[in-house]
PDB file of C-alpha atoms in Angstrom:
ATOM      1  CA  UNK E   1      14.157   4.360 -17.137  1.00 50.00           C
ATOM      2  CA  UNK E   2      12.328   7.783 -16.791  1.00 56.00           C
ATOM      3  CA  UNK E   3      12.071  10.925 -14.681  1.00 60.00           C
ATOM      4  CA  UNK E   4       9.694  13.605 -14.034  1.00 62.00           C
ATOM      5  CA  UNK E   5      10.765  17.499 -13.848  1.00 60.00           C
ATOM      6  CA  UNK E   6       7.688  19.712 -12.255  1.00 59.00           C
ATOM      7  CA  UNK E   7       6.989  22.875 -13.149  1.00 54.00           C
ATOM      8  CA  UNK E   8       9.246  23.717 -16.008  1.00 44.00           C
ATOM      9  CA  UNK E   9      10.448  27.454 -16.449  1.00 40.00           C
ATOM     10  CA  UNK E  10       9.499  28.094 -12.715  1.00 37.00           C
ATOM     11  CA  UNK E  11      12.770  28.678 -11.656  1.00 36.00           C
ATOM     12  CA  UNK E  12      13.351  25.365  -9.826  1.00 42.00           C
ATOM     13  CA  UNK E  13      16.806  23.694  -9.369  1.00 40.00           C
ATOM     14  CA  UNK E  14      16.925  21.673 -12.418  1.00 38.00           C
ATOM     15  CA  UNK E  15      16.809  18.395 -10.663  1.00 38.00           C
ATOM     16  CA  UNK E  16      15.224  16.333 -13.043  1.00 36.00           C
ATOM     17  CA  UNK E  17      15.259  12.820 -10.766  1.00 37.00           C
ATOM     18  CA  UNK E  18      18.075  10.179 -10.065  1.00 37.00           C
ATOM     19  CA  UNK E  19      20.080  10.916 -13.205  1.00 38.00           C
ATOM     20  CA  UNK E  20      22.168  14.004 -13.976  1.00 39.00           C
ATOM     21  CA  UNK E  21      22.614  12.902 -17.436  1.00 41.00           C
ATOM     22  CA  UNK E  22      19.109  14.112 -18.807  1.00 43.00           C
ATOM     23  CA  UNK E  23      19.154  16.336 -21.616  1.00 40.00           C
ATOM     24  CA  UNK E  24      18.676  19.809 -20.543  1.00 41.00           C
ATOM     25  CA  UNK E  25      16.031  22.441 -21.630  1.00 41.00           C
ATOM     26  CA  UNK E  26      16.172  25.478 -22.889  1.00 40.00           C
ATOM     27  CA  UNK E  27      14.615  25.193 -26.492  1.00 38.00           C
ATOM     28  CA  UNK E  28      11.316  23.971 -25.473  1.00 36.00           C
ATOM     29  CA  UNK E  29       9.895  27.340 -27.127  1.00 33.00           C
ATOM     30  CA  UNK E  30       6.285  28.181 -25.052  1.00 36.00           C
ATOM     31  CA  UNK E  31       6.098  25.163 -23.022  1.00 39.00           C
ATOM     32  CA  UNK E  32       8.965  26.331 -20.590  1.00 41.00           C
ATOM     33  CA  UNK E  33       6.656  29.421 -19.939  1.00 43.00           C
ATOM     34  CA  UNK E  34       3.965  27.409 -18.446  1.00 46.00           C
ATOM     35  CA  UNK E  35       4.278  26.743 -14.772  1.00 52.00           C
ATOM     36  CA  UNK E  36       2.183  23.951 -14.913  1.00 67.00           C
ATOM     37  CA  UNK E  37       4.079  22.029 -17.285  1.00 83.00           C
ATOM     38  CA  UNK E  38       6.134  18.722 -16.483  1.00 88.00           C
ATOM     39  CA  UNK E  39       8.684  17.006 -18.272  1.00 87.00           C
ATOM     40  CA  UNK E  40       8.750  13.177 -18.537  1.00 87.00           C
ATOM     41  CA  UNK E  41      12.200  12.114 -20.340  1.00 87.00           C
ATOM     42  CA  UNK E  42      14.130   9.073 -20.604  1.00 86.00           C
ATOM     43  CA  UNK E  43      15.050   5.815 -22.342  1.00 85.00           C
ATOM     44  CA  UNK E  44      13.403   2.894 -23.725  1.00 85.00           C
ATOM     45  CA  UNK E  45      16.060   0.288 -24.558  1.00 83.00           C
ATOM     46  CA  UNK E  46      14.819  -2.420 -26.706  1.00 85.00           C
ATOM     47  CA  UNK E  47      16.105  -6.148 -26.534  1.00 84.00           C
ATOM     48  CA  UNK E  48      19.394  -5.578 -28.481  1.00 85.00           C
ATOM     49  CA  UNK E  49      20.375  -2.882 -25.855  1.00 84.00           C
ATOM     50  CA  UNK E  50      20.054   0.248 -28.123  1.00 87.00           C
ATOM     51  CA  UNK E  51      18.516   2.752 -25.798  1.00 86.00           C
ATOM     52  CA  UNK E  52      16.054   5.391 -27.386  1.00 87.00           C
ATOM     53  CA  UNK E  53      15.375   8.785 -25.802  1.00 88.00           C
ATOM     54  CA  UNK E  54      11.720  10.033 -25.633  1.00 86.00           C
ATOM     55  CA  UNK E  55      10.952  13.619 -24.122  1.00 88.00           C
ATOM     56  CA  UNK E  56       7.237  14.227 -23.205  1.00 87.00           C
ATOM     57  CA  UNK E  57       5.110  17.515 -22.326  1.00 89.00           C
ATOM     58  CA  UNK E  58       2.263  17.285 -20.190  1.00 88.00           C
ATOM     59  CA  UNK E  59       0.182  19.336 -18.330  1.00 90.00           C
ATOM     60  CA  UNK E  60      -0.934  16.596 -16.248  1.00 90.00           C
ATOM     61  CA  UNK E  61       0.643  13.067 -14.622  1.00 92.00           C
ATOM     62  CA  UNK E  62      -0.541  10.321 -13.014  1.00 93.00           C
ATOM     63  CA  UNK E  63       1.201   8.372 -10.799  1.00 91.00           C
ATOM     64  CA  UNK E  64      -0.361   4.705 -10.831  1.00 87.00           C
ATOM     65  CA  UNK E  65       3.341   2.682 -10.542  1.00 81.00           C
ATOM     66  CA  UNK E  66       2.451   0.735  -7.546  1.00 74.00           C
ATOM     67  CA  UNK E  67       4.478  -0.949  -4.616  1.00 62.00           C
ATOM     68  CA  UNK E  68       5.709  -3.533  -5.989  1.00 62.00           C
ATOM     69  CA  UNK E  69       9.537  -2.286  -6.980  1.00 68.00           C
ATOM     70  CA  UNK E  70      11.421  -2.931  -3.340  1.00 80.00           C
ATOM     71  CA  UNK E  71       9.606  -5.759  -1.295  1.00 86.00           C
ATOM     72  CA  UNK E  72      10.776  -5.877   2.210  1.00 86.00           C
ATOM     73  CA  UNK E  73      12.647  -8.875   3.092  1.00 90.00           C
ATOM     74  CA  UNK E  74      13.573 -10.986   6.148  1.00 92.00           C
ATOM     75  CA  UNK E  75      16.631 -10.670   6.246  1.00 90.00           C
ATOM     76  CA  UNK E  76      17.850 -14.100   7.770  1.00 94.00           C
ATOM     77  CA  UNK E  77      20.198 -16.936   5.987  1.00 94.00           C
ATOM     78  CA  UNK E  78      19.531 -18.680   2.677  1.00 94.00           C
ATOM     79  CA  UNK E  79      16.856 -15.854   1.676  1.00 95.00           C
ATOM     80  CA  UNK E  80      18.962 -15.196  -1.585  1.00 95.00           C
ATOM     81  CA  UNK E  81      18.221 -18.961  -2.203  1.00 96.00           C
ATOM     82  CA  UNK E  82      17.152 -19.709  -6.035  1.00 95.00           C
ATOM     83  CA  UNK E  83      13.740 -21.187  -4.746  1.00 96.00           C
ATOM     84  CA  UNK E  84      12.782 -18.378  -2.578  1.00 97.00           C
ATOM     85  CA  UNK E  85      10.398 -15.416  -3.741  1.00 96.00           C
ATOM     86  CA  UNK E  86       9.304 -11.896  -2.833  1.00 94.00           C
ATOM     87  CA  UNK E  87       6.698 -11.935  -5.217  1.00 92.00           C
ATOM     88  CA  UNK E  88       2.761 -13.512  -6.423  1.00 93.00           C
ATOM     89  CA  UNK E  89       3.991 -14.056  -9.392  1.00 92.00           C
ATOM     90  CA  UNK E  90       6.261 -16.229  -8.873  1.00 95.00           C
ATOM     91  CA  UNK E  91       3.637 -18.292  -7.845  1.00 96.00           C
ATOM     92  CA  UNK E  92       1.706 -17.442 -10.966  1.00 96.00           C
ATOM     93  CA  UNK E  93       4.087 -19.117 -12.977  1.00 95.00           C
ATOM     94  CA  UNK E  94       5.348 -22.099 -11.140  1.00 96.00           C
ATOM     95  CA  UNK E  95       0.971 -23.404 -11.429  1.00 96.00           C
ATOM     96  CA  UNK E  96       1.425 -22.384 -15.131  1.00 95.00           C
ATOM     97  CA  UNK E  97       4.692 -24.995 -15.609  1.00 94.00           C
ATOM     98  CA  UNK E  98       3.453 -27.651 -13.010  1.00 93.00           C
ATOM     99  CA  UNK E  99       6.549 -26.710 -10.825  1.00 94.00           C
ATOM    100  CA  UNK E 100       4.145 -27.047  -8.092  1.00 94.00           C
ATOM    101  CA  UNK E 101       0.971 -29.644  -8.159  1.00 94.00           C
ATOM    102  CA  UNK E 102      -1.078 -30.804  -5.283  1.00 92.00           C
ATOM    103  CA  UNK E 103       1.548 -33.860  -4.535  1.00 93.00           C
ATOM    104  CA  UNK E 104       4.134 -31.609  -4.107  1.00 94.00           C
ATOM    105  CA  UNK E 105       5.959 -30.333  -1.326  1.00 95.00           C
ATOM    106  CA  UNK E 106       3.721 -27.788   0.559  1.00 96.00           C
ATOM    107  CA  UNK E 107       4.182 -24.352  -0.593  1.00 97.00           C
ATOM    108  CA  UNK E 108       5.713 -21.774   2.067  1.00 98.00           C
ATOM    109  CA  UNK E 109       4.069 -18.534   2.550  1.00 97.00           C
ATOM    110  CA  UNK E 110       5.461 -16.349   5.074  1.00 97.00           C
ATOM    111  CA  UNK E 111       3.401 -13.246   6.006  1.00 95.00           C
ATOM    112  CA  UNK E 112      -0.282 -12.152   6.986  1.00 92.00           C
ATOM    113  CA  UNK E 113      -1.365  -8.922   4.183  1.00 90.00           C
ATOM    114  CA  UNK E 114      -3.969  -9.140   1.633  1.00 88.00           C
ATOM    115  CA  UNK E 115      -1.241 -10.392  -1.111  1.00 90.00           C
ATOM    116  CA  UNK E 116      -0.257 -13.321   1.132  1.00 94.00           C
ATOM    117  CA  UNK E 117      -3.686 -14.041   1.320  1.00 94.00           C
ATOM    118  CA  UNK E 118      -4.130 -13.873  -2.175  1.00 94.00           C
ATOM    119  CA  UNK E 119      -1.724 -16.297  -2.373  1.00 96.00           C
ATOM    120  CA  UNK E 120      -3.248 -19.077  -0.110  1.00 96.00           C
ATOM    121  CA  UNK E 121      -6.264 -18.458  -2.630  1.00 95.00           C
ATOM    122  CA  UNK E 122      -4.338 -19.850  -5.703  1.00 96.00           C
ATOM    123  CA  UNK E 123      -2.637 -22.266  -4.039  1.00 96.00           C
ATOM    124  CA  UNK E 124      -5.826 -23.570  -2.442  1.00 94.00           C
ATOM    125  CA  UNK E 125      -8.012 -23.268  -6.183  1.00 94.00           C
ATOM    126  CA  UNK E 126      -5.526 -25.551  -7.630  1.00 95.00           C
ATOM    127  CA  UNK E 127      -4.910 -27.770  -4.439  1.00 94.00           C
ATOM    128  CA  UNK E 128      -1.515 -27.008  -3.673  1.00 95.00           C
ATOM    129  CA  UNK E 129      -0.808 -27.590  -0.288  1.00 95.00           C
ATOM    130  CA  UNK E 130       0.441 -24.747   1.890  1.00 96.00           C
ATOM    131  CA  UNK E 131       2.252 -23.718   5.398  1.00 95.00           C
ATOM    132  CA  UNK E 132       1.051 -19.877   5.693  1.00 96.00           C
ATOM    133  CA  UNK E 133       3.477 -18.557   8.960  1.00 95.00           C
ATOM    134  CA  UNK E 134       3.446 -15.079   9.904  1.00 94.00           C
ATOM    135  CA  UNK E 135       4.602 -13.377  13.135  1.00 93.00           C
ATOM    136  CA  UNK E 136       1.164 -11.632  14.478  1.00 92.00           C
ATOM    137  CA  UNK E 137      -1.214 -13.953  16.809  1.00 90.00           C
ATOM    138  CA  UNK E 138      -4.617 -14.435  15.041  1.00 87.00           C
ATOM    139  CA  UNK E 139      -6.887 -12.167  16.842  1.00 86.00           C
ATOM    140  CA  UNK E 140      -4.065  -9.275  16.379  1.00 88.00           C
ATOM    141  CA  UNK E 141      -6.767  -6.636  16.092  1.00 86.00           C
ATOM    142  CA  UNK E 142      -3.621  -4.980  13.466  1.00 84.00           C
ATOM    143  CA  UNK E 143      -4.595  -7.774  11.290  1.00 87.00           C
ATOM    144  CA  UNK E 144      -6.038  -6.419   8.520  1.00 87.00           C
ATOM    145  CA  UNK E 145      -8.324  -9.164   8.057  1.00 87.00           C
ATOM    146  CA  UNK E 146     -10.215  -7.682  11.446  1.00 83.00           C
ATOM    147  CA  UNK E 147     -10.843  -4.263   9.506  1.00 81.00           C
ATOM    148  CA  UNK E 148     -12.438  -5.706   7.471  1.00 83.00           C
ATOM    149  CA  UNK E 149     -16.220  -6.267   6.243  1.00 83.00           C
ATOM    150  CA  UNK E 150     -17.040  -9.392   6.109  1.00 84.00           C
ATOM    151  CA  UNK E 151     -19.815  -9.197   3.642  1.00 86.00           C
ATOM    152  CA  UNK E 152     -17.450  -6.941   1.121  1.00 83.00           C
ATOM    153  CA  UNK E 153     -14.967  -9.245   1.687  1.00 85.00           C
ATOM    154  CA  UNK E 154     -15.586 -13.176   1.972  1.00 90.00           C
ATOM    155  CA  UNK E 155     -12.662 -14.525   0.003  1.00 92.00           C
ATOM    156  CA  UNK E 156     -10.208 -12.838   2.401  1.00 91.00           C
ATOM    157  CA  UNK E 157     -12.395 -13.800   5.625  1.00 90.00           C
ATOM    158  CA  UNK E 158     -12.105 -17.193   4.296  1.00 92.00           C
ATOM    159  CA  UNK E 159      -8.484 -17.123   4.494  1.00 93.00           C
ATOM    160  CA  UNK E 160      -8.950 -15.611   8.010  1.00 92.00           C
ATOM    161  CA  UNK E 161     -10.977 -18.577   9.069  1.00 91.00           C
ATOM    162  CA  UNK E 162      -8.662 -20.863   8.101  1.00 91.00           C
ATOM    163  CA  UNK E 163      -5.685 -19.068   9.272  1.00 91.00           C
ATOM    164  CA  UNK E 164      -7.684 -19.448  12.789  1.00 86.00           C
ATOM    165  CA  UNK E 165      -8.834 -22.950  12.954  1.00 82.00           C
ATOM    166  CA  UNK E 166      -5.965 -25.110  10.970  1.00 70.00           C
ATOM    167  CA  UNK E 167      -2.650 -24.568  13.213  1.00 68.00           C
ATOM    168  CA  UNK E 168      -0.116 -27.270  12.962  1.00 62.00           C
ATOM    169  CA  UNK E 169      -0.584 -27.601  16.511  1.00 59.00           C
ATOM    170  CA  UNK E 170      -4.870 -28.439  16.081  1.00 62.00           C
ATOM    171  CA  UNK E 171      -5.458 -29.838  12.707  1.00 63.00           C
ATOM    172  CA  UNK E 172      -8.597 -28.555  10.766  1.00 66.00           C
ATOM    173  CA  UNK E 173     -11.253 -29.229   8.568  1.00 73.00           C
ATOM    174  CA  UNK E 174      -9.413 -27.771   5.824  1.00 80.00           C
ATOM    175  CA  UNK E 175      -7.058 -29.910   3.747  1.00 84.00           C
ATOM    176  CA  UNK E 176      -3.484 -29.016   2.569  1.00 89.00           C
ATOM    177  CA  UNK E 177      -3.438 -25.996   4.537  1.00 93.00           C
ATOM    178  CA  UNK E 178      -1.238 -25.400   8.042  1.00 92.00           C
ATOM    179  CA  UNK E 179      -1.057 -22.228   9.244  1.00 92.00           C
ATOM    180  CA  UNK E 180       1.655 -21.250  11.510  1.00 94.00           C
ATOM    181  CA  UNK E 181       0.919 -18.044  14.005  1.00 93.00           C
ATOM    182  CA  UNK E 182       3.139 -16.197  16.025  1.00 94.00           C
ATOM    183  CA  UNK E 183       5.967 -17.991  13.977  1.00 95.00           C
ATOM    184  CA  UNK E 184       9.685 -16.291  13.009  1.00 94.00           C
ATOM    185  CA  UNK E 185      11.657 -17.685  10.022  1.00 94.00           C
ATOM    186  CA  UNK E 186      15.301 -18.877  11.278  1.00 95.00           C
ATOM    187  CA  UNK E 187      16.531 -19.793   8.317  1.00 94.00           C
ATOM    188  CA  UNK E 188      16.251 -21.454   4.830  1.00 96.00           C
ATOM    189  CA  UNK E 189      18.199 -24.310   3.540  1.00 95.00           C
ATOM    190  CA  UNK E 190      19.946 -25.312   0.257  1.00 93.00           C
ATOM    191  CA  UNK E 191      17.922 -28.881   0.619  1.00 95.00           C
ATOM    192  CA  UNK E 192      14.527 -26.777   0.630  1.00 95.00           C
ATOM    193  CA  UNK E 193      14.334 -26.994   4.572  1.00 95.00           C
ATOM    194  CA  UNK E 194      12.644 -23.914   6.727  1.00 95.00           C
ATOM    195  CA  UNK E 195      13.707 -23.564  10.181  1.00 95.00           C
ATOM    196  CA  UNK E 196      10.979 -21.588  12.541  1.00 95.00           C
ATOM    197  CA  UNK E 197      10.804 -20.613  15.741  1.00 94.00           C
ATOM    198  CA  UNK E 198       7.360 -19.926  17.694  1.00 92.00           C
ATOM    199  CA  UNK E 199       6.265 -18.380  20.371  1.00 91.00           C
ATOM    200  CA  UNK E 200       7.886 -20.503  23.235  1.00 93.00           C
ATOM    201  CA  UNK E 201      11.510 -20.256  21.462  1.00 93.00           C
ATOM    202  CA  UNK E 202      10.914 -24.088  20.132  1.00 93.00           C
ATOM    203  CA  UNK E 203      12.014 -24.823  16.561  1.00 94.00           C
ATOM    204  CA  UNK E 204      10.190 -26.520  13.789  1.00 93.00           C
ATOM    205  CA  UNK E 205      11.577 -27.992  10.121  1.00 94.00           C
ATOM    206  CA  UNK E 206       9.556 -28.363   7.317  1.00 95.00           C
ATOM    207  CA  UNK E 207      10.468 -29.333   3.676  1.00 95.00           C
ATOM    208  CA  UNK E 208       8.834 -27.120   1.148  1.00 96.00           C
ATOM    209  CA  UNK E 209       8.743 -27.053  -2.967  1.00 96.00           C
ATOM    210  CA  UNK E 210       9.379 -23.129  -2.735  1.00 97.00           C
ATOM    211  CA  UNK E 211       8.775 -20.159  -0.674  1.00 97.00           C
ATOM    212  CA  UNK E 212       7.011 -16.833  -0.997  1.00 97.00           C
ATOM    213  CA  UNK E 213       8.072 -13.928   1.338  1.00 96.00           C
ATOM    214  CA  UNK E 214       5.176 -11.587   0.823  1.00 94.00           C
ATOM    215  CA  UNK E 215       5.235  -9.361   4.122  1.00 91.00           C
ATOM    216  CA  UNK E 216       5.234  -6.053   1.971  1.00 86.00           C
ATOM    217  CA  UNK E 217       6.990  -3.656  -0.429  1.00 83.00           C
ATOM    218  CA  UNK E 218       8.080  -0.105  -0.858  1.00 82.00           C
ATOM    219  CA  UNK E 219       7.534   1.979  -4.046  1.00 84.00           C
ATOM    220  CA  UNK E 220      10.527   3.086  -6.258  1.00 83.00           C
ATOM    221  CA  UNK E 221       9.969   7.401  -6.861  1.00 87.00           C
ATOM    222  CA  UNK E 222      13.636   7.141  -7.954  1.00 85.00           C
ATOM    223  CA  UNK E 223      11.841   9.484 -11.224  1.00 86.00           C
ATOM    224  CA  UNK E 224      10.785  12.030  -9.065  1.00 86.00           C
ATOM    225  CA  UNK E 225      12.855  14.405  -7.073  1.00 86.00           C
ATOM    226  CA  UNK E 226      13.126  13.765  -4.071  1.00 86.00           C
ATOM    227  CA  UNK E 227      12.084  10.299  -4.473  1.00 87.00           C
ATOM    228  CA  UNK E 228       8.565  11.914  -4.228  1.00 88.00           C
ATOM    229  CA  UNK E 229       9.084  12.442  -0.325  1.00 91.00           C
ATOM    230  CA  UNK E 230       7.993  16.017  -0.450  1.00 91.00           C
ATOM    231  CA  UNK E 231       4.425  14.669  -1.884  1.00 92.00           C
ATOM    232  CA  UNK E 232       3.497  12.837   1.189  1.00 92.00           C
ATOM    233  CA  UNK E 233       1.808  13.260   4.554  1.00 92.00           C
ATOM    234  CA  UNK E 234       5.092  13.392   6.515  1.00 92.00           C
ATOM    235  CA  UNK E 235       7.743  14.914   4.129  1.00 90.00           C
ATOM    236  CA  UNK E 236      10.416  13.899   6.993  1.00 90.00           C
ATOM    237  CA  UNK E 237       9.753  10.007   5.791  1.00 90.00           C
ATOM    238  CA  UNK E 238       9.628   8.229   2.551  1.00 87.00           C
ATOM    239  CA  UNK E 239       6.936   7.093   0.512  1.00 87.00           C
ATOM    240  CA  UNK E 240       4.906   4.365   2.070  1.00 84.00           C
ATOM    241  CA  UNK E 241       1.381   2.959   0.871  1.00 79.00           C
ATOM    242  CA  UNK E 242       0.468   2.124   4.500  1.00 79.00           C
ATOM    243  CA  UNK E 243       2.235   4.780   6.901  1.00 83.00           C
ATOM    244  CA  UNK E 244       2.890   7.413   4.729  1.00 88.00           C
ATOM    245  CA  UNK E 245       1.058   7.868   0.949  1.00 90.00           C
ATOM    246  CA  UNK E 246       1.218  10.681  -0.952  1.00 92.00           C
ATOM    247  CA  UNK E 247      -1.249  13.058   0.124  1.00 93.00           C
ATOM    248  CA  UNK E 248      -4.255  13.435  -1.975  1.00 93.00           C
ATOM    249  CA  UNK E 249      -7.379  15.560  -2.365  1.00 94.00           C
ATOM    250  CA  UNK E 250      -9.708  12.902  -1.434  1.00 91.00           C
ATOM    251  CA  UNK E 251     -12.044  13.603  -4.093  1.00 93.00           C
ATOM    252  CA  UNK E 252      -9.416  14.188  -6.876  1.00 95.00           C
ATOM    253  CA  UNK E 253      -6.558  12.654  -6.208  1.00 93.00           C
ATOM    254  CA  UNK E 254      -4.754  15.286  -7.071  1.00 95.00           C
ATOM    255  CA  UNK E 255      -1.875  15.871  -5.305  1.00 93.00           C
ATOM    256  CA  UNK E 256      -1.762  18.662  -2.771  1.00 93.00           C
ATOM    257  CA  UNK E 257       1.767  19.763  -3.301  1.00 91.00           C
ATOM    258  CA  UNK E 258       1.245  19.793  -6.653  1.00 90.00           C
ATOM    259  CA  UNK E 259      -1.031  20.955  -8.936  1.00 90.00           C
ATOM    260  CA  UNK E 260      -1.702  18.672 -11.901  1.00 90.00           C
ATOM    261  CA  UNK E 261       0.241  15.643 -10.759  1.00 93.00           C
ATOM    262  CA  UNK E 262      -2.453  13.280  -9.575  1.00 94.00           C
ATOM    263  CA  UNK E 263      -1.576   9.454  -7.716  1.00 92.00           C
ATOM    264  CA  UNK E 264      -3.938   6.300  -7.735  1.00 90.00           C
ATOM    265  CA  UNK E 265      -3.530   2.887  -6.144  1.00 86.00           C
ATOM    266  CA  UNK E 266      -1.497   2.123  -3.310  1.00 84.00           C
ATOM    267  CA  UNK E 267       0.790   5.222  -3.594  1.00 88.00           C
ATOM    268  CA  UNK E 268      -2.633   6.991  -3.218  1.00 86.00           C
ATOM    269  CA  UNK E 269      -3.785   4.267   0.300  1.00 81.00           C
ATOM    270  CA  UNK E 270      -5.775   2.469  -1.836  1.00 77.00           C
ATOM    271  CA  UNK E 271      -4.868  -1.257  -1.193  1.00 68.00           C
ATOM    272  CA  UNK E 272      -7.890  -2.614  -3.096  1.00 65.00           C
ATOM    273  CA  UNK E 273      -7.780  -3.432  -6.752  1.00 60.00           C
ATOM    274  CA  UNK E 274     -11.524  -2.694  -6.341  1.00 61.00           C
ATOM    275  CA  UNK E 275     -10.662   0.758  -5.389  1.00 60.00           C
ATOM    276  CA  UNK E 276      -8.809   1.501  -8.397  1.00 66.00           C
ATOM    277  CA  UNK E 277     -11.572   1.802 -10.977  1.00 74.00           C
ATOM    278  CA  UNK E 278     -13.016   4.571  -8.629  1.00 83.00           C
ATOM    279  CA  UNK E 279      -9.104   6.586  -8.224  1.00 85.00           C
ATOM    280  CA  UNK E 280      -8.815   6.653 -11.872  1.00 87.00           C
ATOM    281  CA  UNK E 281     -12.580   7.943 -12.129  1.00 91.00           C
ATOM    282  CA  UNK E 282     -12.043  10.745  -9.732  1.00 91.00           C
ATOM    283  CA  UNK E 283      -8.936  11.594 -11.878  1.00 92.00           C
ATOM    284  CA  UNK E 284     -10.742  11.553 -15.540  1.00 92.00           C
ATOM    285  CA  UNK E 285     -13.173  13.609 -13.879  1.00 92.00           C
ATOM    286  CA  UNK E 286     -11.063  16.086 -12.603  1.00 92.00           C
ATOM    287  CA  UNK E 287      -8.669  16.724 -15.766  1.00 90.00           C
ATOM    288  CA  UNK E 288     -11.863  17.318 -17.634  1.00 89.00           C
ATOM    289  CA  UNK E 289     -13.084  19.797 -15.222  1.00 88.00           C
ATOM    290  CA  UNK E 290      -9.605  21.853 -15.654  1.00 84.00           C
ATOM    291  CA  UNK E 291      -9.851  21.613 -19.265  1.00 81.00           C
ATOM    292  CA  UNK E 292     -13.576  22.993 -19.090  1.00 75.00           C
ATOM    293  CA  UNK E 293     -14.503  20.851 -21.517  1.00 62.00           C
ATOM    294  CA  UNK E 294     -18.435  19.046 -21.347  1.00 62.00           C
ATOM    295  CA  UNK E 295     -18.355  15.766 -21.003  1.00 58.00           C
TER     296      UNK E 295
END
């Protein structure tokens, strides 16, 4: 657990994030006089449960915690199920343990992003058959596959291409894959059956080994007053990597309402592990500029 004060000795509120138990300051000596300054305080609590306070100065943060703390769910029956997931990793680790091999039940993957996709790509390196359902129709121009380049891009235009010509409904040329378009989830079962209704309001049952939910995820700014809202492009609405990011100087990534605090990754729009390299760049670059030192 940790939270971030801004601007210490600027005559804010004291709100120093979701806990009012954080040690107050007062005795920080010169540091309190800076405007600039933040405070980052909080615990580490190591296996045994002791909890140790730390309490750190810094003229500049960086924000690179990601999306991945509140992934959106479905909301339907039997989602709560021990065999169902919200996250890749999940995944990760059942190919490490053999939990899933290519004569196993398919592997359910409900949703059409980039980290469903990336997904279908393990599954499909290590032959693990797959149903990939997701509510959009293929040539949903919102798909993000259709924004984008192909060339940049082949391993997720591959999974677009399959996504397109192996329905359950056609077959395909591409083995231990089925996708399943314009397809709700109904329900899940304790006996590892999905229930899922398409397009015409008919229902279809398949068995699975397990299930992956990955249709998104919201960042946790529990650390930050506010829950970081005031950082972002509508300050009415909270933090979202795809409708509302923190907003940036595009060429620092500094944040615009304020100074010194800087955000990379998705909390920044940038969906694209690719893209991160070039975030934390801009950032390096910019700190060093402030300090005025060569480089």
């Amino acid at each position: 657990y940790f939270s971030i004060r801004f601007r210490i000795g600027s005559g804010d509120d004291g709100h120093y994030g979701p806990s009012s138990s954080d040690p107050p300051i007062g005795e920080s000596g010169a540091l309190t006089e800076d405007k600039s300054i933040f405070q980052v305080s909080g615990f580490i609590e190591n296996n045994s449960g002791i909890k140790q306070n730390f309490c750190v100065y810094a003229k500049n943060v960086v924000l690179a915690t990601g999306t991945y703390d509140s992934p959106l769910r479905l909301g339907i029956q039997g989602e709560d199920l021990p065999f169902v997931y919200h996250q890749i990793s999940a995944l990760e680790e059942a190919v490490k343990t053999k939990k899933v091999h290519h004569d196993s039940d398919p592997v359910l993957i409900v949703g059409a992003g980039l980290t469903a996709a990336d997904a279908i790509l393990l599954a499909h390196h290590y032959n693990i058959p797959v149903i990939h359902a997701f509510r959009r129709r293929v040539n949903d121009p919102a798909l993000i596959f259709n924004q984008l380049p192909q060339v940049m891009y082949p391993e997720y235009h591959k999974v677009y291409q399959m996504m397109k010509e192996q329905s359950v409904l056609k077959g395909g040329p591409y083995e231990g894959y089925v996708s399943l378009p314009e397809h709700h989830a109904v329900h899940f079962s304790d006996n590892k059956k999905c229930i899922f209704r398409d397009k015409y309001g008919q229902c279809k049952a398949f068995n699975v080994s397990m299930i992956l939910i990955l249709i998104g995820s919201n960042p946790n700014l529990s650390f930050l007053p506010k829950n970081g809202m005031h950082l972002t492009l509508d300050t009415e609405k909270p933090v979202s990597s795809k409708r509302n990011p923190l907003e940036i100087d595009p060429f620092t990534y500094e944040c615009l309402q304020e100074k010194g605090l800087y955000a990379v990754g998705p909390l920044a729009g940038d969906y694209f592990v690719r893209f991160v390299q070039g975030g934390a760049l801009a950032v390096a670059s910019s700190v060093q500029k402030s300090q005025k030192k060569p480089p």
